[in-house]
Amino acid sequence: MLSLPKDLDAVDYSFQRAYVTGMMSLISRLLQAGSEVDDDIQREVAALPDGFVFRMEVMPDSPSLMLQKRDGTLHILPKESPIKSDLTIKFKHVTHAFLVFSFQEGTATAFANDRMLLDGNTALAMKIVRCLNRVESLVLPKVVAERAVKTYPDIKLLDKLQLSTKTYSKLVSNLVKEI
Amino acid sequence: MAKDYYEFFCPVKIVAGLKALEHVPYELSSHGSSNPLIITDKGVRSVGLVDHVTKAMDAAQVSVAGIYEDVPPDSSTSVVTQCARYYREQGADSIVAIGGGSVIDTAKAVNILVSEGGDDLKAYSGAGNLKRPLKPFFVIPTTAGTGSETTLVSVIKDDDTGTKMPFVSHFLLPDVAVLDPRMTLSLPPKITAATAMDALTHAVEAFTCLAKNPVSDSYATAAIKKISENLVDVLNEPSNVEGRLELAQAATMAGIAFSNSMVGLVHALGHNVGAVAHVPHGVCMSILMPYVLEFNLAERADTIGDLLLHLAGPDVYASIPSTQRAEKAIERIREMKEQVYSICQLPRTLSETGAVQRSDLPKIAQMSLDDASMLLNPIDATYEQALEILQQAF
Ligand SMILES: [Fe+2]
């Protein structure tokens, strides 16, 4: 069912930008940590070429996240890093990134809805999308995650990642205000 | 369920029907072109299909800059640069591609080089790396299947690395696609069947996968109807001009549908059956389609049920309770496969191809998980599920 925000004028792009920036940094950290401890993420990362750089950004130029595979795991690169990415996913607008990172639109649906552009090797993109799905399903409670991830995987990972419930409950409470 | 958001784009002029080839000179002149290079392959040329086009052009005093006929079935960067050089030597001002998927993909890539200059095709690989319109580009398909005449993608093998490089840009779309039944009339039954089943798969996947939208749905369903009504007739009577034209239009319409709504698991698996065992693409599609639809039933029963109207017609559709339509639609595709098999022995299973070994299946399943077509399938298949589908189809 289509539903529109109760008050269209109330769309707060600066809130969305701040939220997306926060989520991108959280997801970067989860991907980095996941690549060290989680079997599923490790299996995907193992198949990436060494030195592989993945970047996700919001057009025209911010916010963004950038990760590089080095020595078998993912490492966060600073935003201003001059390294050229091998795979880039670009959201066309901050509001589309917000839809995805607030779990209102899954990664696959966002592609299906032309919310983002993909540049790079598609086989490697599929591995990254699976890593993102894996991580996204951790960030919010299961009931919300099911909207974002097409097919929900079994998760027993939260403890391993030592992700504090505080971190995401804070995000959730921010979300509830917006949706 | 209404689609939250979608985009639809198809700027290709479709010139279709009887005596369509005779419209080519006018279309060329309306694009300011007077000296086109024809790009084709030896097979197409040897059966006289290029002559149909050049004769129609001669009669309207349009001469061609040259005919490049050396496109192999699996085109590569060296072919593209060689062809671009020939275009420049001949002083051509536009491209007319006459052939199937490989010829059309090659011509798209040649158009990049001759429009942008230079020989460095790799610099333009990937998505969105072209920023302006290219030279006038016309496509005359000689198979009714790939839909390449309406897609914005070209895939070319890199001779240096052996990998397949994709090129994706709206500027790769042809200006004009010409569908004339003369061009597919001599296609042997087995190739007719395989390419039509590819087109059917494009329409079925565009209609059942995540990026479906109301506009592409209308192209997809019309294509499905044309293929179900005409394929068997054409196979029984290859010189059936009307039926040939219906299949050609169906392939183009299915191409429009999937270039906007993409494909799914049939293609994800089929691409890799093709890569591992060198089974023709359309054969893979025909084999796998019913098994994948069964797998997708869990998420898409209603949508698959809707296919029945277009696969079997209103009387059958109305006679089947809505809860059984999806199974009936899949059954109808199986019937088509049986009919096609009895006429031209198009393989119904992977083992019937004689090229796929049971021991290949794990590798194919593994590779399929990384195929981009998996992304928009309604269900993300796991390795075990992909393997299970392949085993069923074996
Ligand atoms: Fe196909």
Coordinates of C-alpha atoms and ligand atoms in Angstrom, one line a residue:
Chain A
M1 CA 0.0 0.0 0.0
L2 CA 1.2 3.5 -0.8
S3 CA 1.3 5.9 2.0
L4 CA 2.4 9.4 2.2
P5 CA 3.8 11.2 5.2
K6 CA 1.0 12.9 7.1
D7 CA 2.4 16.3 6.5
L8 CA 4.4 16.6 3.3
D9 CA 5.7 20.0 4.3
A10 CA 7.3 18.4 7.3
V11 CA 10.0 16.6 5.3
D12 CA 13.1 17.7 7.1
Y13 CA 16.1 17.2 4.8
S14 CA 18.6 18.3 7.3
F15 CA 17.4 15.8 9.7
Q16 CA 17.6 13.1 7.0
R17 CA 21.1 14.2 6.1
A18 CA 22.2 14.0 9.7
Y19 CA 20.5 10.6 10.1
V20 CA 22.1 9.2 7.0
T21 CA 25.5 10.4 8.0
G22 CA 25.1 8.7 11.4
M23 CA 23.8 5.5 9.8
M24 CA 26.6 5.4 7.2
S25 CA 29.2 5.7 9.9
L26 CA 27.5 3.0 12.0
I27 CA 27.2 0.7 9.0
S28 CA 30.9 1.3 8.1
R29 CA 31.8 0.2 11.6
L30 CA 29.5 -2.8 11.5
L31 CA 31.0 -3.9 8.2
Q32 CA 34.5 -3.5 9.5
A33 CA 33.7 -5.4 12.7
G34 CA 31.6 -8.0 10.8
S35 CA 34.5 -8.7 8.4
E36 CA 36.6 -9.7 11.5
V37 CA 34.1 -11.9 13.3
D38 CA 31.1 -13.0 11.2
D39 CA 31.4 -16.1 9.0
D40 CA 28.9 -14.9 6.5
I41 CA 30.5 -11.5 5.9
Q42 CA 34.0 -13.1 6.0
R43 CA 33.0 -15.5 3.2
E44 CA 31.9 -12.6 1.0
V45 CA 34.9 -10.5 1.9
A46 CA 37.3 -13.4 1.2
A47 CA 36.1 -13.4 -2.5
L48 CA 36.8 -9.6 -2.9
P49 CA 40.2 -8.8 -4.5
D50 CA 42.8 -7.4 -2.1
G51 CA 42.8 -3.6 -2.2
F52 CA 39.1 -3.5 -3.4
V53 CA 37.4 -0.2 -2.5
F54 CA 33.7 0.2 -2.0
R55 CA 32.0 3.6 -1.7
M56 CA 28.5 4.5 -1.0
E57 CA 27.5 8.1 -1.4
V58 CA 24.6 10.5 -1.7
M59 CA 24.6 12.8 -4.8
P60 CA 25.9 15.3 -5.4
D61 CA 28.8 14.7 -3.0
S62 CA 27.9 13.7 0.6
P63 CA 27.5 12.0 2.9
S64 CA 29.5 8.9 2.1
L65 CA 31.1 5.8 3.4
M66 CA 34.2 4.1 2.0
L67 CA 35.7 0.8 2.9
Q68 CA 38.8 -1.1 1.6
K69 CA 39.7 -4.7 1.8
R70 CA 43.2 -5.1 3.2
D71 CA 44.7 -8.2 4.8
G72 CA 41.5 -10.2 4.5
T73 CA 39.2 -7.7 6.3
L74 CA 37.4 -4.4 5.6
H75 CA 38.9 -1.1 6.8
I76 CA 37.2 2.2 6.9
L77 CA 38.8 4.9 4.7
P78 CA 38.4 8.5 5.5
K79 CA 35.9 10.3 3.4
E80 CA 38.5 12.6 1.9
S81 CA 40.7 9.7 0.9
P82 CA 41.9 10.2 -2.7
I83 CA 41.7 6.4 -3.5
K84 CA 39.5 5.7 -6.4
S85 CA 36.7 3.2 -5.6
D86 CA 36.2 0.0 -7.6
L87 CA 32.5 -0.1 -6.8
T88 CA 30.3 2.8 -6.1
I89 CA 26.6 3.0 -5.1
K90 CA 25.2 6.5 -5.4
F91 CA 21.8 7.5 -4.0
K92 CA 20.2 10.1 -6.2
H93 CA 19.0 12.2 -3.3
V94 CA 19.4 12.2 0.5
T95 CA 15.8 11.3 0.9
H96 CA 16.3 8.1 -1.0
A97 CA 19.3 7.2 1.2
F98 CA 17.1 8.0 4.2
L99 CA 14.4 5.6 2.9
V100 CA 17.0 2.8 2.8
F101 CA 18.8 3.5 6.0
S102 CA 15.6 4.0 7.9
F103 CA 14.5 0.6 6.6
Q104 CA 11.5 1.8 4.8
E105 CA 12.9 0.6 1.5
G106 CA 15.1 -2.5 1.2
T107 CA 18.3 -2.4 -0.8
A108 CA 16.9 -4.5 -3.6
T109 CA 13.7 -2.5 -3.7
A110 CA 15.7 0.7 -3.8
F111 CA 17.5 -0.7 -6.9
A112 CA 14.2 -1.7 -8.4
N113 CA 12.9 1.8 -7.7
D114 CA 15.9 3.4 -9.4
R115 CA 16.8 5.2 -6.2
M116 CA 20.5 4.6 -6.7
L117 CA 23.1 4.1 -9.4
L118 CA 25.6 1.3 -9.3
D119 CA 29.0 1.6 -11.0
G120 CA 31.4 -1.3 -11.0
N121 CA 31.6 -5.1 -11.2
T122 CA 28.1 -6.4 -10.6
A123 CA 29.3 -9.8 -9.2
L124 CA 31.3 -7.9 -6.5
A125 CA 28.3 -5.7 -6.0
M126 CA 26.2 -8.7 -5.2
K127 CA 28.7 -9.7 -2.4
I128 CA 28.5 -6.2 -1.0
V129 CA 24.7 -6.1 -1.1
R130 CA 24.7 -9.4 0.9
C131 CA 27.1 -7.9 3.4
L132 CA 24.9 -4.8 3.7
N133 CA 21.8 -7.0 4.1
R134 CA 23.5 -8.9 6.8
V135 CA 24.5 -5.8 8.7
E136 CA 21.2 -4.0 8.2
S137 CA 19.4 -6.9 9.8
L138 CA 21.4 -6.2 12.9
V139 CA 20.9 -2.6 13.2
L140 CA 17.2 -2.6 13.9
P141 CA 15.0 -5.1 15.6
K142 CA 13.8 -8.0 13.5
V143 CA 10.4 -6.7 12.8
V144 CA 11.8 -3.6 11.1
A145 CA 14.6 -5.5 9.4
E146 CA 12.2 -7.7 7.6
R147 CA 11.1 -4.7 5.6
A148 CA 14.7 -4.0 4.4
V149 CA 16.0 -7.5 3.7
K150 CA 14.0 -9.6 1.2
T151 CA 14.7 -12.9 2.8
Y152 CA 15.5 -12.8 6.5
P153 CA 18.6 -14.7 7.6
D154 CA 19.2 -16.3 11.0
I155 CA 21.0 -13.8 13.2
K156 CA 23.0 -14.7 16.3
L157 CA 25.5 -12.1 15.7
L158 CA 24.7 -9.1 17.9
D159 CA 26.7 -10.3 20.8
K160 CA 29.7 -11.2 18.7
L161 CA 29.8 -7.6 17.3
Q162 CA 29.3 -6.2 20.8
L163 CA 27.0 -3.6 19.4
S164 CA 25.4 -1.8 22.3
T165 CA 21.7 -1.9 22.3
K166 CA 22.0 1.8 23.3
T167 CA 23.5 2.7 19.9
Y168 CA 20.6 1.5 17.9
S169 CA 17.8 2.1 20.3
K170 CA 18.8 5.8 20.1
L171 CA 18.6 5.5 16.3
V172 CA 15.2 3.8 16.6
S173 CA 13.8 6.6 18.8
N174 CA 15.0 9.2 16.3
L175 CA 13.3 7.2 13.6
V176 CA 10.0 6.9 15.3
K177 CA 9.8 10.7 15.5
E178 CA 10.3 10.9 11.7
I179 CA 8.2 8.2 10.3
Chain B
M1 CA 0.0 -4.0 -4.8
A2 CA 0.7 -0.6 -6.3
K3 CA 4.3 0.3 -7.1
D4 CA 5.7 3.0 -4.8
Y5 CA 7.8 4.5 -7.5
Y6 CA 9.1 3.6 -11.0
E7 CA 10.8 4.9 -14.0
F8 CA 10.2 3.9 -17.6
F9 CA 12.2 5.0 -20.7
C10 CA 12.2 3.8 -24.3
P11 CA 13.1 6.4 -26.9
V12 CA 13.6 3.8 -29.7
K13 CA 11.5 4.4 -32.7
I14 CA 9.9 1.0 -33.7
V15 CA 9.5 0.6 -37.5
A16 CA 7.6 -2.7 -37.8
G17 CA 5.7 -4.8 -40.4
L18 CA 5.5 -5.6 -44.0
K19 CA 7.9 -3.7 -46.2
A20 CA 9.6 -2.2 -43.1
L21 CA 13.0 -2.4 -44.7
E22 CA 11.9 0.0 -47.4
H23 CA 11.5 2.6 -44.6
V24 CA 15.2 2.4 -43.8
P25 CA 16.3 5.0 -46.4
Y26 CA 13.8 7.6 -45.1
E27 CA 14.8 6.9 -41.5
L28 CA 18.4 7.4 -42.4
S29 CA 17.8 10.7 -44.2
S30 CA 15.6 11.9 -41.3
H31 CA 18.7 11.4 -39.0
G32 CA 20.9 13.3 -41.4
S33 CA 22.7 10.2 -42.5
S34 CA 23.7 9.4 -46.0
N35 CA 26.6 7.0 -45.6
P36 CA 25.9 4.2 -43.1
L37 CA 28.2 1.4 -42.2
I38 CA 26.5 -2.0 -42.0
I39 CA 27.7 -4.2 -39.2
T40 CA 26.8 -7.9 -39.4
D41 CA 28.2 -11.4 -39.3
K42 CA 29.1 -13.9 -42.0
G43 CA 26.2 -16.2 -41.2
V44 CA 23.6 -13.4 -41.6
R45 CA 25.3 -12.2 -44.8
S46 CA 25.6 -15.6 -46.4
V47 CA 21.9 -16.3 -46.2
G48 CA 21.2 -13.1 -48.1
L49 CA 19.7 -11.0 -45.3
V50 CA 22.0 -8.1 -45.8
D51 CA 21.0 -8.0 -49.5
H52 CA 17.4 -7.4 -48.6
V53 CA 18.5 -4.2 -46.8
T54 CA 21.1 -3.0 -49.4
K55 CA 18.7 -3.6 -52.3
A56 CA 16.0 -1.5 -50.6
M57 CA 18.6 1.2 -50.0
D58 CA 20.0 1.1 -53.5
A59 CA 16.5 1.6 -54.9
A60 CA 16.3 4.8 -52.9
Q61 CA 19.8 5.9 -54.0
V62 CA 21.3 5.4 -50.6
S63 CA 24.8 3.8 -50.8
V64 CA 26.5 2.2 -47.9
A65 CA 30.0 3.2 -46.7
G66 CA 30.8 -0.5 -46.3
I67 CA 29.8 -3.8 -44.8
Y68 CA 31.7 -5.1 -41.8
E69 CA 30.9 -8.9 -41.5
D70 CA 33.5 -10.2 -39.1
V71 CA 31.6 -10.1 -35.9
P72 CA 32.1 -13.4 -34.1
P73 CA 29.4 -15.0 -31.8
D74 CA 31.3 -13.8 -28.7
S75 CA 32.5 -10.3 -29.6
S76 CA 35.6 -8.7 -28.0
T77 CA 37.4 -5.4 -27.8
S78 CA 39.7 -6.1 -30.7
V79 CA 36.7 -6.7 -33.0
V80 CA 35.2 -3.4 -31.8
T81 CA 38.4 -1.4 -32.5
Q82 CA 38.9 -3.1 -35.9
C83 CA 35.4 -2.3 -36.9
A84 CA 35.7 1.3 -35.6
R85 CA 38.8 1.7 -37.7
Y86 CA 36.9 0.5 -40.8
Y87 CA 34.1 2.9 -40.1
R88 CA 36.6 5.8 -40.0
E89 CA 38.5 4.6 -43.2
Q90 CA 35.2 4.4 -45.0
G91 CA 34.1 7.9 -43.9
A92 CA 30.8 6.5 -42.6
D93 CA 28.3 8.7 -40.7
S94 CA 26.0 6.2 -39.0
I95 CA 25.6 2.5 -38.2
V96 CA 23.1 -0.1 -39.3
A97 CA 23.5 -3.3 -37.3
I98 CA 22.0 -6.4 -39.0
G99 CA 22.1 -9.5 -36.8
G100 CA 21.5 -11.0 -33.4
G101 CA 22.7 -10.1 -29.9
S102 CA 26.5 -10.2 -30.6
V103 CA 26.2 -8.0 -33.7
I104 CA 24.0 -5.5 -31.9
D105 CA 26.3 -5.4 -28.8
T106 CA 29.3 -4.9 -31.0
A107 CA 27.7 -2.1 -33.0
K108 CA 26.8 -0.3 -29.7
A109 CA 30.4 -0.4 -28.7
V110 CA 31.6 0.6 -32.1
N111 CA 29.3 3.6 -31.8
I112 CA 31.0 4.6 -28.6
L113 CA 34.4 4.7 -30.3
V114 CA 33.4 6.4 -33.5
S115 CA 31.4 9.0 -31.7
E116 CA 33.8 9.7 -28.8
G117 CA 37.0 9.2 -30.8
G118 CA 40.0 7.1 -29.9
D119 CA 40.5 3.4 -29.4
D120 CA 40.2 3.1 -25.6
L121 CA 36.9 1.3 -25.2
K122 CA 37.6 0.4 -21.6
A123 CA 37.5 4.1 -20.6
Y124 CA 33.8 4.0 -21.2
S125 CA 32.9 0.8 -19.5
G126 CA 30.6 0.8 -16.5
A127 CA 27.4 2.8 -16.0
G128 CA 26.8 6.4 -17.0
N129 CA 30.2 7.1 -18.6
L130 CA 28.8 8.5 -21.8
K131 CA 27.6 12.1 -21.6
R132 CA 26.2 12.9 -25.0
P133 CA 24.3 11.4 -27.9
L134 CA 26.3 9.1 -30.3
K135 CA 26.1 8.7 -34.1
P136 CA 22.7 7.7 -35.6
F137 CA 22.3 4.0 -34.9
F138 CA 19.8 1.6 -36.5
V139 CA 19.2 -2.0 -35.6
I140 CA 17.6 -4.7 -37.8
P141 CA 17.3 -7.8 -35.7
T142 CA 17.6 -11.2 -37.5
T143 CA 16.5 -13.2 -34.5
A144 CA 13.4 -12.7 -32.4
G145 CA 14.7 -13.0 -28.9
T146 CA 17.4 -11.0 -27.2
G147 CA 15.5 -7.7 -27.4
S148 CA 19.0 -6.0 -27.7
E149 CA 17.4 -3.5 -30.1
T150 CA 15.7 -1.8 -27.1
T151 CA 18.3 -2.2 -24.4
L152 CA 20.8 0.3 -23.1
V153 CA 23.5 -2.3 -22.4
S154 CA 26.3 -3.8 -24.3
V155 CA 28.6 -6.6 -23.1
I156 CA 32.0 -6.9 -24.7
K157 CA 34.8 -9.3 -23.8
D158 CA 38.1 -7.7 -22.9
D159 CA 40.8 -9.4 -24.9
D160 CA 43.5 -8.5 -22.4
T161 CA 41.8 -10.0 -19.3
G162 CA 39.1 -12.4 -20.8
T163 CA 36.5 -10.7 -18.6
K164 CA 33.2 -9.4 -19.9
M165 CA 32.9 -5.6 -19.7
P166 CA 29.5 -4.1 -19.5
F167 CA 28.6 -0.7 -21.0
V168 CA 25.4 0.9 -19.7
S169 CA 24.1 4.2 -21.0
H170 CA 20.9 5.6 -22.4
F171 CA 23.0 6.8 -25.3
L172 CA 23.6 3.2 -26.4
L173 CA 19.9 2.8 -27.2
P174 CA 19.3 2.6 -31.0
D175 CA 17.5 5.4 -32.7
V176 CA 15.4 3.1 -34.8
A177 CA 14.6 -0.7 -34.6
V178 CA 13.4 -2.1 -37.8
L179 CA 11.3 -5.3 -37.6
D180 CA 10.6 -6.9 -41.0
P181 CA 9.4 -10.5 -41.2
R182 CA 11.8 -11.1 -44.1
M183 CA 14.7 -10.9 -41.6
T184 CA 13.5 -13.8 -39.5
L185 CA 11.8 -16.0 -42.1
S186 CA 14.7 -18.3 -42.7
L187 CA 15.6 -18.8 -39.0
P188 CA 15.7 -22.6 -38.3
P189 CA 13.0 -23.9 -36.0
K190 CA 15.3 -24.7 -33.1
I191 CA 16.8 -21.2 -33.1
T192 CA 13.3 -19.7 -33.5
A193 CA 12.1 -21.7 -30.5
A194 CA 15.1 -20.9 -28.3
T195 CA 15.1 -17.2 -29.0
A196 CA 11.3 -17.0 -28.6
M197 CA 11.6 -18.8 -25.2
D198 CA 14.3 -16.2 -24.2
A199 CA 11.8 -13.4 -25.1
L200 CA 9.1 -15.2 -23.2
T201 CA 11.4 -15.3 -20.2
H202 CA 12.2 -11.6 -20.5
A203 CA 8.5 -10.8 -20.3
V204 CA 7.7 -13.3 -17.6
E205 CA 10.6 -12.1 -15.4
A206 CA 9.9 -8.4 -16.0
F207 CA 6.3 -9.1 -15.0
T208 CA 7.1 -11.2 -11.9
C209 CA 10.2 -9.6 -10.4
L210 CA 10.7 -6.7 -8.0
A211 CA 11.1 -3.9 -10.5
K212 CA 7.8 -4.6 -12.3
N213 CA 5.8 -1.4 -13.1
P214 CA 2.5 -0.8 -14.8
V215 CA 4.0 0.5 -18.1
S216 CA 6.5 -2.4 -18.5
D217 CA 3.7 -4.8 -17.4
S218 CA 1.7 -3.8 -20.4
Y219 CA 4.6 -4.6 -22.8
A220 CA 5.3 -7.8 -21.0
T221 CA 1.8 -9.2 -21.1
A222 CA 1.3 -8.3 -24.7
A223 CA 4.6 -10.0 -25.5
I224 CA 3.6 -13.2 -23.6
K225 CA 0.3 -13.3 -25.5
K226 CA 1.9 -13.0 -28.9
I227 CA 4.5 -15.7 -28.1
S228 CA 1.9 -18.2 -26.7
E229 CA -0.4 -17.6 -29.7
N230 CA 2.2 -17.8 -32.4
L231 CA 5.3 -19.8 -31.5
V232 CA 3.9 -23.3 -32.2
D233 CA 2.2 -22.1 -35.4
V234 CA 5.5 -20.6 -36.7
L235 CA 7.5 -23.8 -35.8
N236 CA 4.9 -25.9 -37.7
E237 CA 5.0 -23.5 -40.7
P238 CA 8.3 -21.5 -40.8
S239 CA 7.2 -19.4 -43.7
N240 CA 4.2 -18.0 -41.8
V241 CA 4.9 -14.3 -42.3
E242 CA 2.3 -12.9 -39.9
G243 CA 3.4 -15.3 -37.2
R244 CA 7.1 -14.3 -37.7
L245 CA 6.2 -10.7 -37.4
E246 CA 4.3 -11.3 -34.2
L247 CA 7.3 -13.1 -32.7
A248 CA 9.6 -10.3 -33.7
Q249 CA 7.3 -7.7 -32.2
A250 CA 7.0 -9.8 -29.0
A251 CA 10.7 -10.0 -28.7
T252 CA 11.0 -6.2 -29.0
M253 CA 8.2 -5.6 -26.5
A254 CA 9.7 -8.1 -24.1
G255 CA 13.0 -6.2 -24.6
I256 CA 11.3 -2.9 -23.7
A257 CA 9.8 -4.6 -20.6
F258 CA 13.0 -6.1 -19.2
S259 CA 15.2 -3.1 -20.1
N260 CA 13.0 -1.2 -17.7
S261 CA 12.1 -3.9 -15.1
M262 CA 15.1 -6.2 -15.3
V263 CA 15.1 -10.0 -15.0
G264 CA 15.5 -12.5 -12.2
L265 CA 16.5 -15.9 -11.1
V266 CA 15.9 -17.7 -14.5
H267 CA 18.6 -15.4 -16.0
A268 CA 20.9 -15.6 -12.9
L269 CA 21.0 -19.4 -13.2
G270 CA 20.8 -19.5 -17.0
H271 CA 23.7 -17.1 -17.5
N272 CA 25.9 -19.4 -15.6
V273 CA 24.7 -22.6 -17.2
G274 CA 25.7 -20.9 -20.4
A275 CA 29.1 -19.9 -19.0
V276 CA 29.9 -23.3 -17.6
A277 CA 28.4 -25.6 -20.2
H278 CA 28.1 -23.4 -23.3
V279 CA 24.4 -24.1 -23.7
P280 CA 22.7 -21.4 -25.9
H281 CA 21.0 -18.7 -23.8
G282 CA 17.5 -19.3 -25.0
V283 CA 17.8 -23.1 -24.4
C284 CA 18.8 -22.4 -20.8
M285 CA 15.8 -20.0 -20.3
S286 CA 13.3 -22.5 -21.7
I287 CA 14.6 -25.3 -19.5
L288 CA 14.8 -23.3 -16.2
M289 CA 11.7 -21.0 -16.4
P290 CA 9.0 -23.4 -15.0
Y291 CA 11.3 -24.5 -12.1
V292 CA 12.1 -21.0 -11.1
L293 CA 8.5 -19.9 -11.3
E294 CA 7.7 -22.8 -8.9
F295 CA 10.4 -21.5 -6.6
N296 CA 9.0 -18.0 -6.7
L297 CA 5.4 -19.1 -6.1
A298 CA 5.9 -18.6 -2.3
E299 CA 6.2 -14.9 -2.9
R300 CA 4.5 -14.3 -6.1
A301 CA 1.5 -16.6 -6.6
D302 CA -0.9 -13.9 -7.5
T303 CA 1.3 -12.3 -10.1
I304 CA 2.2 -15.7 -11.6
G305 CA -1.5 -16.5 -11.6
D306 CA -2.1 -13.3 -13.7
L307 CA 0.2 -14.7 -16.4
L308 CA -2.4 -17.4 -17.1
L309 CA -4.7 -14.9 -18.9
H310 CA -1.9 -14.0 -21.4
L311 CA -0.5 -17.6 -21.7
A312 CA -3.8 -19.4 -22.2
G313 CA -6.5 -16.8 -23.1
P314 CA -9.6 -15.6 -21.3
D315 CA -11.7 -18.8 -21.5
V316 CA -9.1 -20.9 -19.7
Y317 CA -8.3 -18.1 -17.3
A318 CA -12.0 -17.7 -16.4
S319 CA -12.5 -21.4 -15.9
I320 CA -9.7 -21.8 -13.3
P321 CA -10.3 -20.7 -9.7
S322 CA -7.9 -17.8 -8.7
T323 CA -6.1 -20.0 -6.2
Q324 CA -5.1 -22.4 -8.9
R325 CA -4.1 -20.0 -11.7
A326 CA -0.4 -19.8 -10.8
E327 CA 0.1 -23.6 -11.0
K328 CA -1.9 -23.6 -14.2
A329 CA 0.2 -20.9 -15.7
I330 CA 3.4 -22.9 -15.0
E331 CA 1.7 -26.0 -16.4
R332 CA 0.9 -24.1 -19.5
I333 CA 4.6 -23.1 -20.0
R334 CA 5.5 -26.8 -19.5
E335 CA 2.9 -27.7 -22.3
M336 CA 4.6 -25.2 -24.6
K337 CA 7.9 -26.8 -23.9
E338 CA 6.5 -30.2 -24.7
Q339 CA 5.0 -28.9 -28.0
V340 CA 8.2 -27.2 -28.9
Y341 CA 10.2 -30.4 -28.1
S342 CA 7.9 -32.6 -30.3
I343 CA 8.5 -30.2 -33.2
C344 CA 12.2 -29.4 -33.0
Q345 CA 13.6 -31.2 -30.0
L346 CA 14.5 -28.2 -28.0
P347 CA 15.9 -29.7 -24.8
R348 CA 13.5 -29.7 -21.9
T349 CA 16.0 -30.5 -19.2
L350 CA 19.6 -29.8 -18.5
S351 CA 20.5 -33.4 -19.1
E352 CA 18.8 -33.3 -22.5
T353 CA 21.3 -30.7 -23.6
G354 CA 24.0 -33.3 -23.5
A355 CA 26.4 -30.5 -22.4
V356 CA 25.6 -30.1 -18.7
Q357 CA 27.0 -32.7 -16.2
R358 CA 25.4 -33.2 -12.8
S359 CA 28.8 -32.5 -11.4
D360 CA 28.6 -29.0 -12.9
L361 CA 25.6 -28.0 -10.9
P362 CA 27.3 -26.9 -7.6
K363 CA 29.6 -24.6 -9.5
I364 CA 26.7 -23.1 -11.5
A365 CA 24.7 -22.6 -8.3
Q366 CA 27.6 -20.9 -6.6
M367 CA 28.2 -18.5 -9.5
S368 CA 24.6 -17.7 -9.8
L369 CA 24.5 -16.1 -6.4
D370 CA 26.8 -13.3 -7.7
D371 CA 24.8 -12.7 -10.8
A372 CA 23.2 -9.3 -10.8
S373 CA 19.9 -10.7 -12.0
M374 CA 19.5 -12.4 -8.6
L375 CA 19.1 -8.9 -7.0
L376 CA 15.6 -8.3 -8.3
N377 CA 14.2 -11.8 -8.0
P378 CA 11.4 -11.8 -5.4
I379 CA 13.3 -14.4 -3.3
D380 CA 17.0 -14.3 -2.7
A381 CA 17.9 -17.9 -3.4
T382 CA 20.5 -19.5 -1.2
Y383 CA 23.2 -21.7 -2.6
E384 CA 21.2 -24.8 -1.5
Q385 CA 18.0 -23.5 -3.1
A386 CA 19.8 -22.6 -6.4
L387 CA 21.3 -26.1 -6.4
E388 CA 17.9 -27.7 -5.7
I389 CA 16.4 -25.8 -8.7
L390 CA 19.2 -26.9 -11.0
Q391 CA 18.8 -30.5 -9.8
Q392 CA 15.1 -30.4 -10.5
A393 CA 15.8 -29.1 -14.0
F394 CA 18.5 -31.7 -14.6
Ligands
FE1 FE 17.6 -13.4 -21.9

